[in-house]
PDB file of N, H, CA, C and O in Angstrom:
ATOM      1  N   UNK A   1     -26.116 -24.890  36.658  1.00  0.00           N
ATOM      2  CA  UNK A   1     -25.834 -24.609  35.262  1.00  0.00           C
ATOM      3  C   UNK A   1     -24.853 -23.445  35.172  1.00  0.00           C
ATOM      4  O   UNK A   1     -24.897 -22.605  36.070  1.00  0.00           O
ATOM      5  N   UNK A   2     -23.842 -23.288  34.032  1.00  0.00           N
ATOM      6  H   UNK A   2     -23.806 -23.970  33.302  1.00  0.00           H
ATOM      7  CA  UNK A   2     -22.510 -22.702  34.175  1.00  0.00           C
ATOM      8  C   UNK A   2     -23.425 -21.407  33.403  1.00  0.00           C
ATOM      9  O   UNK A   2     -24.133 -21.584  32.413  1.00  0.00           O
ATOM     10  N   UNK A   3     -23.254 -20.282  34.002  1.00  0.00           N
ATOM     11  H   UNK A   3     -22.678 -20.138  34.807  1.00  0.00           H
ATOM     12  CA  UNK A   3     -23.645 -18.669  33.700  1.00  0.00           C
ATOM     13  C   UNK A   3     -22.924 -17.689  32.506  1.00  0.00           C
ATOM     14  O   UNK A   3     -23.079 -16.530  32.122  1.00  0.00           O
ATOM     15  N   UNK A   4     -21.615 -19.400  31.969  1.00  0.00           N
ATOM     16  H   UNK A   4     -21.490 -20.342  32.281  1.00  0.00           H
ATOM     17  CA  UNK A   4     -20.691 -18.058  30.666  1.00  0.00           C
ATOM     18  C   UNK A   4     -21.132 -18.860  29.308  1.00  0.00           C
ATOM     19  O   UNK A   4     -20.634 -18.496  28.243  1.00  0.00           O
ATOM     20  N   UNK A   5     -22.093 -19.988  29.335  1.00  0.00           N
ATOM     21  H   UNK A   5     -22.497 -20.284  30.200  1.00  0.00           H
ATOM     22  CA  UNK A   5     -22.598 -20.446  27.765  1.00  0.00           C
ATOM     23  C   UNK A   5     -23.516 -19.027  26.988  1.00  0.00           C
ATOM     24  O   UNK A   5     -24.056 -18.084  27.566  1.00  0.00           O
ATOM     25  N   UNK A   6     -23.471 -19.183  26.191  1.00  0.00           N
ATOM     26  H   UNK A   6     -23.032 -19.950  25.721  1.00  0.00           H
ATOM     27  CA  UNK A   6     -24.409 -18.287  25.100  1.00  0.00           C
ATOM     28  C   UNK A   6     -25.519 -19.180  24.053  1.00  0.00           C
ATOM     29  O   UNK A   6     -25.175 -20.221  23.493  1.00  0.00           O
ATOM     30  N   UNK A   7     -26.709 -18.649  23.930  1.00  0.00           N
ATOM     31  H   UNK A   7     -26.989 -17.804  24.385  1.00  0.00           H
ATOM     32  CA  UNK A   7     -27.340 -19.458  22.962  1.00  0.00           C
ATOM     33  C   UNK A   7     -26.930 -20.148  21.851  1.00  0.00           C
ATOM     34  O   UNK A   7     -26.162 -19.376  21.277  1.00  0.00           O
ATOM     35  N   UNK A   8     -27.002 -21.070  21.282  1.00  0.00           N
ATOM     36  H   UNK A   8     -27.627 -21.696  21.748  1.00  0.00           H
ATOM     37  CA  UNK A   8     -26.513 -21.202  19.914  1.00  0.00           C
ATOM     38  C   UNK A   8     -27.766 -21.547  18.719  1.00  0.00           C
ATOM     39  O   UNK A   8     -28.724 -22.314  18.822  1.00  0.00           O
ATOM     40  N   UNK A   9     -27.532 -21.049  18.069  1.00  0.00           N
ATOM     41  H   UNK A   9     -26.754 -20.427  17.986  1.00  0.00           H
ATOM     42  CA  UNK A   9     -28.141 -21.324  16.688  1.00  0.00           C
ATOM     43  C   UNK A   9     -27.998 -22.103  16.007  1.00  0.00           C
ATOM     44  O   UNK A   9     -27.287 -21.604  15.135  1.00  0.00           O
ATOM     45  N   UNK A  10     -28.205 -23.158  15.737  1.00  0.00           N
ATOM     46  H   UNK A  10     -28.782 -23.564  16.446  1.00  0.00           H
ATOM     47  CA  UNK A  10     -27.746 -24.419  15.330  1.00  0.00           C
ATOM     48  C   UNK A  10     -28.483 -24.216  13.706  1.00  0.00           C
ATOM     49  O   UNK A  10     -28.445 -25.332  13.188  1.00  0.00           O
ATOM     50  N   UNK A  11     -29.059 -23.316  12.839  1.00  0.00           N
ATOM     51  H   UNK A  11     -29.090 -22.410  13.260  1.00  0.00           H
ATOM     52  CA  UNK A  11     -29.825 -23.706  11.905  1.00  0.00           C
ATOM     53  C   UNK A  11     -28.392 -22.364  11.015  1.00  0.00           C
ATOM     54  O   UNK A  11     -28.290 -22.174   9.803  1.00  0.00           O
ATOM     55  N   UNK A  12     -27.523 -21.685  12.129  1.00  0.00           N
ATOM     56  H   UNK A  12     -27.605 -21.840  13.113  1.00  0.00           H
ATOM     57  CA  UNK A  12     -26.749 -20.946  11.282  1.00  0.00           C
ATOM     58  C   UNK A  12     -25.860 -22.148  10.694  1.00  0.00           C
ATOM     59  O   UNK A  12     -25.402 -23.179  11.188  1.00  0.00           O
ATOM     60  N   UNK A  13     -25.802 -21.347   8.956  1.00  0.00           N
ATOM     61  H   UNK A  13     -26.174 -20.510   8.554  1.00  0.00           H
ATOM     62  CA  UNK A  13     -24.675 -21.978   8.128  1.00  0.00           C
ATOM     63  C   UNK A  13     -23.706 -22.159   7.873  1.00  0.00           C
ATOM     64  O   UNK A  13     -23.194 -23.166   7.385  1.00  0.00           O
ATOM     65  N   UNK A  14     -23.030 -20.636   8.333  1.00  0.00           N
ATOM     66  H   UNK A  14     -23.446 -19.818   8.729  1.00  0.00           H
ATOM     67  CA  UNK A  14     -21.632 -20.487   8.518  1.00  0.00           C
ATOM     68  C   UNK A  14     -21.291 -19.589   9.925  1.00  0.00           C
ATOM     69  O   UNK A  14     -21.979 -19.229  10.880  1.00  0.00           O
ATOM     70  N   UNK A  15     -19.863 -19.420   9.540  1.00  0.00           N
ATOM     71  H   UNK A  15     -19.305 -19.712   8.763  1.00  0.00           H
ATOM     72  CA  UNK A  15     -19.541 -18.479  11.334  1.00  0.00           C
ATOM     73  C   UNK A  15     -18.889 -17.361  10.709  1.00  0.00           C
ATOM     74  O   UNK A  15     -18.783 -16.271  11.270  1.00  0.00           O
ATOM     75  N   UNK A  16     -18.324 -17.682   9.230  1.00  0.00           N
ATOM     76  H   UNK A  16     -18.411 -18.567   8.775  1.00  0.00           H
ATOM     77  CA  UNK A  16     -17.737 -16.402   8.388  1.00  0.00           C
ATOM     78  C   UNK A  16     -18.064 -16.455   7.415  1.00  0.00           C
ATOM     79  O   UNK A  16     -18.916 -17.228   6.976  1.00  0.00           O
ATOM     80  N   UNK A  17     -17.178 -15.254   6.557  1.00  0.00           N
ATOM     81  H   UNK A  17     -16.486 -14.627   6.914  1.00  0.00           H
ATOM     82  CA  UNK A  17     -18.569 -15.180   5.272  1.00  0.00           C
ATOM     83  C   UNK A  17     -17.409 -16.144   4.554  1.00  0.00           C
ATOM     84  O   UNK A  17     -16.254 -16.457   4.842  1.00  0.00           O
ATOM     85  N   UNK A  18     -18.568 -16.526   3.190  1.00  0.00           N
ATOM     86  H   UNK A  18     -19.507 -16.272   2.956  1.00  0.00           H
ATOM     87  CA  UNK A  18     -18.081 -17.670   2.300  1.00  0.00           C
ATOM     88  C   UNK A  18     -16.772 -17.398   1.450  1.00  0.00           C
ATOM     89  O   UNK A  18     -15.924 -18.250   1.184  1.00  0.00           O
ATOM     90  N   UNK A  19     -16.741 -15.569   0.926  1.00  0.00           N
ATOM     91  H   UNK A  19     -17.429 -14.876   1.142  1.00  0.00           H
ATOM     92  CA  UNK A  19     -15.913 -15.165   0.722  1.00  0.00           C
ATOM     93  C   UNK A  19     -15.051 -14.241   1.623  1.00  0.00           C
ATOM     94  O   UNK A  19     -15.624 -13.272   2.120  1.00  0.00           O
ATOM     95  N   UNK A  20     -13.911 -14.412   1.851  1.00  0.00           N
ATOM     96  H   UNK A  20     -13.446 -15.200   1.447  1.00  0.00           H
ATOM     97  CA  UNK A  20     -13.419 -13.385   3.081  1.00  0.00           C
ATOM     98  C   UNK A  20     -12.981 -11.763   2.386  1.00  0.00           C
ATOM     99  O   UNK A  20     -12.935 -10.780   3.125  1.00  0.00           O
ATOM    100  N   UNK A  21     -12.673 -11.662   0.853  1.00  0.00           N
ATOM    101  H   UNK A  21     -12.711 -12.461   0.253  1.00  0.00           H
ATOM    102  CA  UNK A  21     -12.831  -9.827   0.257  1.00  0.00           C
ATOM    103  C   UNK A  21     -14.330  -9.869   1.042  1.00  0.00           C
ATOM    104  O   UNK A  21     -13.777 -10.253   2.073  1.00  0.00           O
ATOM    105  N   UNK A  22     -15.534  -9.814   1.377  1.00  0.00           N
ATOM    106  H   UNK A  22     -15.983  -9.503   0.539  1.00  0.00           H
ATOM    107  CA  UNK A  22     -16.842  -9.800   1.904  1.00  0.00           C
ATOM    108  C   UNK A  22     -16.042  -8.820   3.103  1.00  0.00           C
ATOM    109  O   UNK A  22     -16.416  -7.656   3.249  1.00  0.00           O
ATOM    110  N   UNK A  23     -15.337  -9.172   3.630  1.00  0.00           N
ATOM    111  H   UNK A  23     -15.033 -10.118   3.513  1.00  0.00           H
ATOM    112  CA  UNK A  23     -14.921  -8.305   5.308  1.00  0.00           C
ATOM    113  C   UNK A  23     -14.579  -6.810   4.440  1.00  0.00           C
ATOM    114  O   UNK A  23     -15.109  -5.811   4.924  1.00  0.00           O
ATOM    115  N   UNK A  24     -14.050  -6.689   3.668  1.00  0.00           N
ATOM    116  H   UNK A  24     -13.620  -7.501   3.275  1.00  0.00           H
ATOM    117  CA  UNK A  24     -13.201  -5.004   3.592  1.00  0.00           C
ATOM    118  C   UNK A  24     -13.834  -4.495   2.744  1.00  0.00           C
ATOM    119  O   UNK A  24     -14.586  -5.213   2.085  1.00  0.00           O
ATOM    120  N   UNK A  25     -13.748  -3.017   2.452  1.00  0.00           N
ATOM    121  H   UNK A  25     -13.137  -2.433   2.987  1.00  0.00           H
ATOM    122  CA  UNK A  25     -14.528  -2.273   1.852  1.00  0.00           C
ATOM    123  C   UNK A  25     -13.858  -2.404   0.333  1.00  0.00           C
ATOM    124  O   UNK A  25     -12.964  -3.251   0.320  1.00  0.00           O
ATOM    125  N   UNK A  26     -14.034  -1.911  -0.647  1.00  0.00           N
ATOM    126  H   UNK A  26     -14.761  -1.224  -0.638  1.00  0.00           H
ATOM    127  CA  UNK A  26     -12.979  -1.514  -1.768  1.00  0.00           C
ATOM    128  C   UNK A  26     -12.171  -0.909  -1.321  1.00  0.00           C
ATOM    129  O   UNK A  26     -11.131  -1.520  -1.075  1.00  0.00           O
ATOM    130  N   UNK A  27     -12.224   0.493  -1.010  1.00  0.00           N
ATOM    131  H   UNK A  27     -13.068   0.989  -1.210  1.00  0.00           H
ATOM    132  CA  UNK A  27     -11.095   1.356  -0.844  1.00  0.00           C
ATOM    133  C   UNK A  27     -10.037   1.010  -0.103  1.00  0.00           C
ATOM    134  O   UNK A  27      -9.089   1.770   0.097  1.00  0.00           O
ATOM    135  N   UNK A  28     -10.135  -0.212   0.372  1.00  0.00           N
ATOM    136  H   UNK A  28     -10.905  -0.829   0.210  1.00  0.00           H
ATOM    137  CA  UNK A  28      -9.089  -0.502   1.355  1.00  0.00           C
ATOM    138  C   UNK A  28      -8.017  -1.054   1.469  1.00  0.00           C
ATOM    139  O   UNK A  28      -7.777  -2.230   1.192  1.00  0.00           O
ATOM    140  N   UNK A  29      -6.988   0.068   2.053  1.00  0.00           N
ATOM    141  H   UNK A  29      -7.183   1.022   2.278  1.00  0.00           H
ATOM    142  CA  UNK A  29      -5.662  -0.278   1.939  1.00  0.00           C
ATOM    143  C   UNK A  29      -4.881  -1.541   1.684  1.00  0.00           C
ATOM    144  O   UNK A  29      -3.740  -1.408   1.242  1.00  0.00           O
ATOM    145  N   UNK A  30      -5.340  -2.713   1.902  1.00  0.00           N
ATOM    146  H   UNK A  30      -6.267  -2.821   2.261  1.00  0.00           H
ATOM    147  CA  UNK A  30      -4.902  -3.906   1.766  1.00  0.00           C
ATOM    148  C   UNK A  30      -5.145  -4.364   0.076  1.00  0.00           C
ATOM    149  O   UNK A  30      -4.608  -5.327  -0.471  1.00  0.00           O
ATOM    150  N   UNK A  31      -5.907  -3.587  -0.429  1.00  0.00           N
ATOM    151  H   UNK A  31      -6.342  -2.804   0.016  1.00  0.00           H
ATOM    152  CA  UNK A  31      -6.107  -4.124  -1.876  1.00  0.00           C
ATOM    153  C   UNK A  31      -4.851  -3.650  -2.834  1.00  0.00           C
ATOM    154  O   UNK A  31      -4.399  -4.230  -3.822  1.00  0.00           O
ATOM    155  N   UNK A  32      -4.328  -2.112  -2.082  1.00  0.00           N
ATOM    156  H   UNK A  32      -4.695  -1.641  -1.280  1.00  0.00           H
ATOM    157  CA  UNK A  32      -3.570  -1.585  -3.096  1.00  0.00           C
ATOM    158  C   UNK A  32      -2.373  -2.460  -2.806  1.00  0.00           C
ATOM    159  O   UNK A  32      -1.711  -2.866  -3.762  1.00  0.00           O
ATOM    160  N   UNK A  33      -2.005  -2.818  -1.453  1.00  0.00           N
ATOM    161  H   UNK A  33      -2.543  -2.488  -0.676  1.00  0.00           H
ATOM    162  CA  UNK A  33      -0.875  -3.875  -1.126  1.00  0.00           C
ATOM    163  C   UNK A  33      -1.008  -4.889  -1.998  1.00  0.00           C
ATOM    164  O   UNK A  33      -0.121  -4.957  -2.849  1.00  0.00           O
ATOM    165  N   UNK A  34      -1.726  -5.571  -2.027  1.00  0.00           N
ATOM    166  H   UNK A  34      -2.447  -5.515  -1.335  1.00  0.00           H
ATOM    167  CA  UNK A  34      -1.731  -6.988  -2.572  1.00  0.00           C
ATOM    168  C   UNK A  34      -1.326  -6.493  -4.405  1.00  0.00           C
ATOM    169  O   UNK A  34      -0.390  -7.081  -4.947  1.00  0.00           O
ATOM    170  N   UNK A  35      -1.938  -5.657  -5.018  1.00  0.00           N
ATOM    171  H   UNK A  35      -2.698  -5.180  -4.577  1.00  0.00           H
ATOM    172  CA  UNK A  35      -1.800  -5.056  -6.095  1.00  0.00           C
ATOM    173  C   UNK A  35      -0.247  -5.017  -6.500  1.00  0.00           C
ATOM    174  O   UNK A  35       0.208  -5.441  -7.562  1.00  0.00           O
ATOM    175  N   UNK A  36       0.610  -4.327  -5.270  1.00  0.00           N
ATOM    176  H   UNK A  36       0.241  -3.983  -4.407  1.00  0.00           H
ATOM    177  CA  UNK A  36       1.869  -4.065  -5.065  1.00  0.00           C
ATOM    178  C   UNK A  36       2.906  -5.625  -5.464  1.00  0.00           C
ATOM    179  O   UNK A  36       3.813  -6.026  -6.193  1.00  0.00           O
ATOM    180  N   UNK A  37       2.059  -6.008  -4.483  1.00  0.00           N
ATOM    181  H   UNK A  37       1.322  -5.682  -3.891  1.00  0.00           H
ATOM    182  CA  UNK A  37       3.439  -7.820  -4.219  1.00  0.00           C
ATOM    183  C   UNK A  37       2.627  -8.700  -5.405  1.00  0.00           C
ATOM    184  O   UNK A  37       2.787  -9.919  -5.356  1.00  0.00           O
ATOM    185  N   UNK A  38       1.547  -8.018  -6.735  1.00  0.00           N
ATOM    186  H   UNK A  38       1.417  -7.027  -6.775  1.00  0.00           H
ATOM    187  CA  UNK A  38       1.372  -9.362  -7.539  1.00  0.00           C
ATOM    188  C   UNK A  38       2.569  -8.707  -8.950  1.00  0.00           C
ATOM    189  O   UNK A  38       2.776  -9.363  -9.971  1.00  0.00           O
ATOM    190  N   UNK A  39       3.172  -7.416  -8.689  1.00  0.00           N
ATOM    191  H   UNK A  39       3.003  -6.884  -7.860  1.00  0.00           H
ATOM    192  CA  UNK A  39       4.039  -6.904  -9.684  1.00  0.00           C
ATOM    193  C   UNK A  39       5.107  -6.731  -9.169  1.00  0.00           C
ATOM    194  O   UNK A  39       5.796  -5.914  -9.778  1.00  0.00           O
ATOM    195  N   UNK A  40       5.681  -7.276  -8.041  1.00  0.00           N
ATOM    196  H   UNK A  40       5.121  -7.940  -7.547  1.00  0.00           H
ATOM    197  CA  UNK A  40       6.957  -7.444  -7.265  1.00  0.00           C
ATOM    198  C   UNK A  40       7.494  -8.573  -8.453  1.00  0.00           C
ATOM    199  O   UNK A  40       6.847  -9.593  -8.690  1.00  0.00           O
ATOM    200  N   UNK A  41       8.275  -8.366  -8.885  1.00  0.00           N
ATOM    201  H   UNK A  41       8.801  -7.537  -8.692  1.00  0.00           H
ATOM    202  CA  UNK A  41       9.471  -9.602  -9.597  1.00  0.00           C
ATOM    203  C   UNK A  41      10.753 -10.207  -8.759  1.00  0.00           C
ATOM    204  O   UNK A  41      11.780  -9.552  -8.586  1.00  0.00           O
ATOM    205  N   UNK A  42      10.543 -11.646  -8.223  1.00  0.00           N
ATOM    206  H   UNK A  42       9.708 -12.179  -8.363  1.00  0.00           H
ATOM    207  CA  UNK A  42      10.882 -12.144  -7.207  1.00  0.00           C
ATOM    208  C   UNK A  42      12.214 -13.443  -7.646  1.00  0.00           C
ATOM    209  O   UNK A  42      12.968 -14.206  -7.041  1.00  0.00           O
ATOM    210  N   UNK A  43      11.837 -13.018  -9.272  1.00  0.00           N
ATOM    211  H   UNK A  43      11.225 -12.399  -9.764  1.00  0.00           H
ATOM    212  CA  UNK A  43      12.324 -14.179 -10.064  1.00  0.00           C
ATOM    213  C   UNK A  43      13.987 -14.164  -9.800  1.00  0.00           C
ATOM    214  O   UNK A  43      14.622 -15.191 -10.038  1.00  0.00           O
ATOM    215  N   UNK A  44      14.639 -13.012  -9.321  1.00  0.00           N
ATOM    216  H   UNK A  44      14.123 -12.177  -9.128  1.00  0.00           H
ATOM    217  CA  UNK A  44      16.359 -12.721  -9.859  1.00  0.00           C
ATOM    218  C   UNK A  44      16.748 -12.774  -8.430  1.00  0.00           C
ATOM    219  O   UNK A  44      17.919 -12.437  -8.259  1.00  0.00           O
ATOM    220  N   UNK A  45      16.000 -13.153  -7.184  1.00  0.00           N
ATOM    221  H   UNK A  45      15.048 -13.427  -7.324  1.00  0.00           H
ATOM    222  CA  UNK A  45      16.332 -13.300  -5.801  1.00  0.00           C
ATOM    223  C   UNK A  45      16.229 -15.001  -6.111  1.00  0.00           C
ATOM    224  O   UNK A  45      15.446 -15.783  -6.651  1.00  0.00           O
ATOM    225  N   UNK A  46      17.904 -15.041  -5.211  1.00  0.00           N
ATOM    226  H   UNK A  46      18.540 -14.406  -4.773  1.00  0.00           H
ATOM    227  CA  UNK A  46      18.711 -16.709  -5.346  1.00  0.00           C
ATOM    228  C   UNK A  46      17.832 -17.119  -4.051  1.00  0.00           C
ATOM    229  O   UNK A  46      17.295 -16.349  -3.255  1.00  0.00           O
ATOM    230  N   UNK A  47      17.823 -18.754  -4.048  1.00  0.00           N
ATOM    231  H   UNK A  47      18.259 -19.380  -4.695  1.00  0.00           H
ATOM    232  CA  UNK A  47      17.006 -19.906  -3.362  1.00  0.00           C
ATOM    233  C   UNK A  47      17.597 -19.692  -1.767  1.00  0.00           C
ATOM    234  O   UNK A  47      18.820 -19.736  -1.634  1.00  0.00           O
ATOM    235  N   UNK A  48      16.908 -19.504  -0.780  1.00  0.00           N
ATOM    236  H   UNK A  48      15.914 -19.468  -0.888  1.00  0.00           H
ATOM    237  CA  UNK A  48      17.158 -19.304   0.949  1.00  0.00           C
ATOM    238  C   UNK A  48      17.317 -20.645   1.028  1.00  0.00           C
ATOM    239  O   UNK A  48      16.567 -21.513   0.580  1.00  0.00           O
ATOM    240  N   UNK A  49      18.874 -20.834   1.937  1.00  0.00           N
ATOM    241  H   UNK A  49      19.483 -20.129   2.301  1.00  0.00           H
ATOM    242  CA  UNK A  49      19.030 -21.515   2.170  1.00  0.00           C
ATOM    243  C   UNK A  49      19.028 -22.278   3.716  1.00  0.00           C
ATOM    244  O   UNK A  49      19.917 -21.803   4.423  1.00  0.00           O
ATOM    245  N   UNK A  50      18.336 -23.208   4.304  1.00  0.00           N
ATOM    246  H   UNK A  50      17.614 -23.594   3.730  1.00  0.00           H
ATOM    247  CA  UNK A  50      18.035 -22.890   6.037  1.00  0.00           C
ATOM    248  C   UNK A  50      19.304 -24.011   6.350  1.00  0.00           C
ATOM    249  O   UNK A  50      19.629 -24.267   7.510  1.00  0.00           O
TER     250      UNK A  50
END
């Protein structure tokens, strides 16, 4: 029998939480970012062309 398996729990529901804000605290830096780029005005930048 191979010595690197781990138990599993088969009656767990999930493997992450249902909501992922659940991982960070409030205070955290990533909130004030996101805050930042939802009042970025993106509208007067012309279409990328590949």
């Amino acid at each position: 029998m191979a010595k690197g398996f781990r138990p599993v729990d088969r009656d767990q529901q999930f493997l992450l939480p249902v909501d992922m804000r659940e991982w960070l605290p409030d205070d955290h830096v990533v909130w004030v970012l996101l805050e930042v780029v939802d009042h970025l005005d993106l509208s007067l930048d012309p279409p990328r062309e590949f």
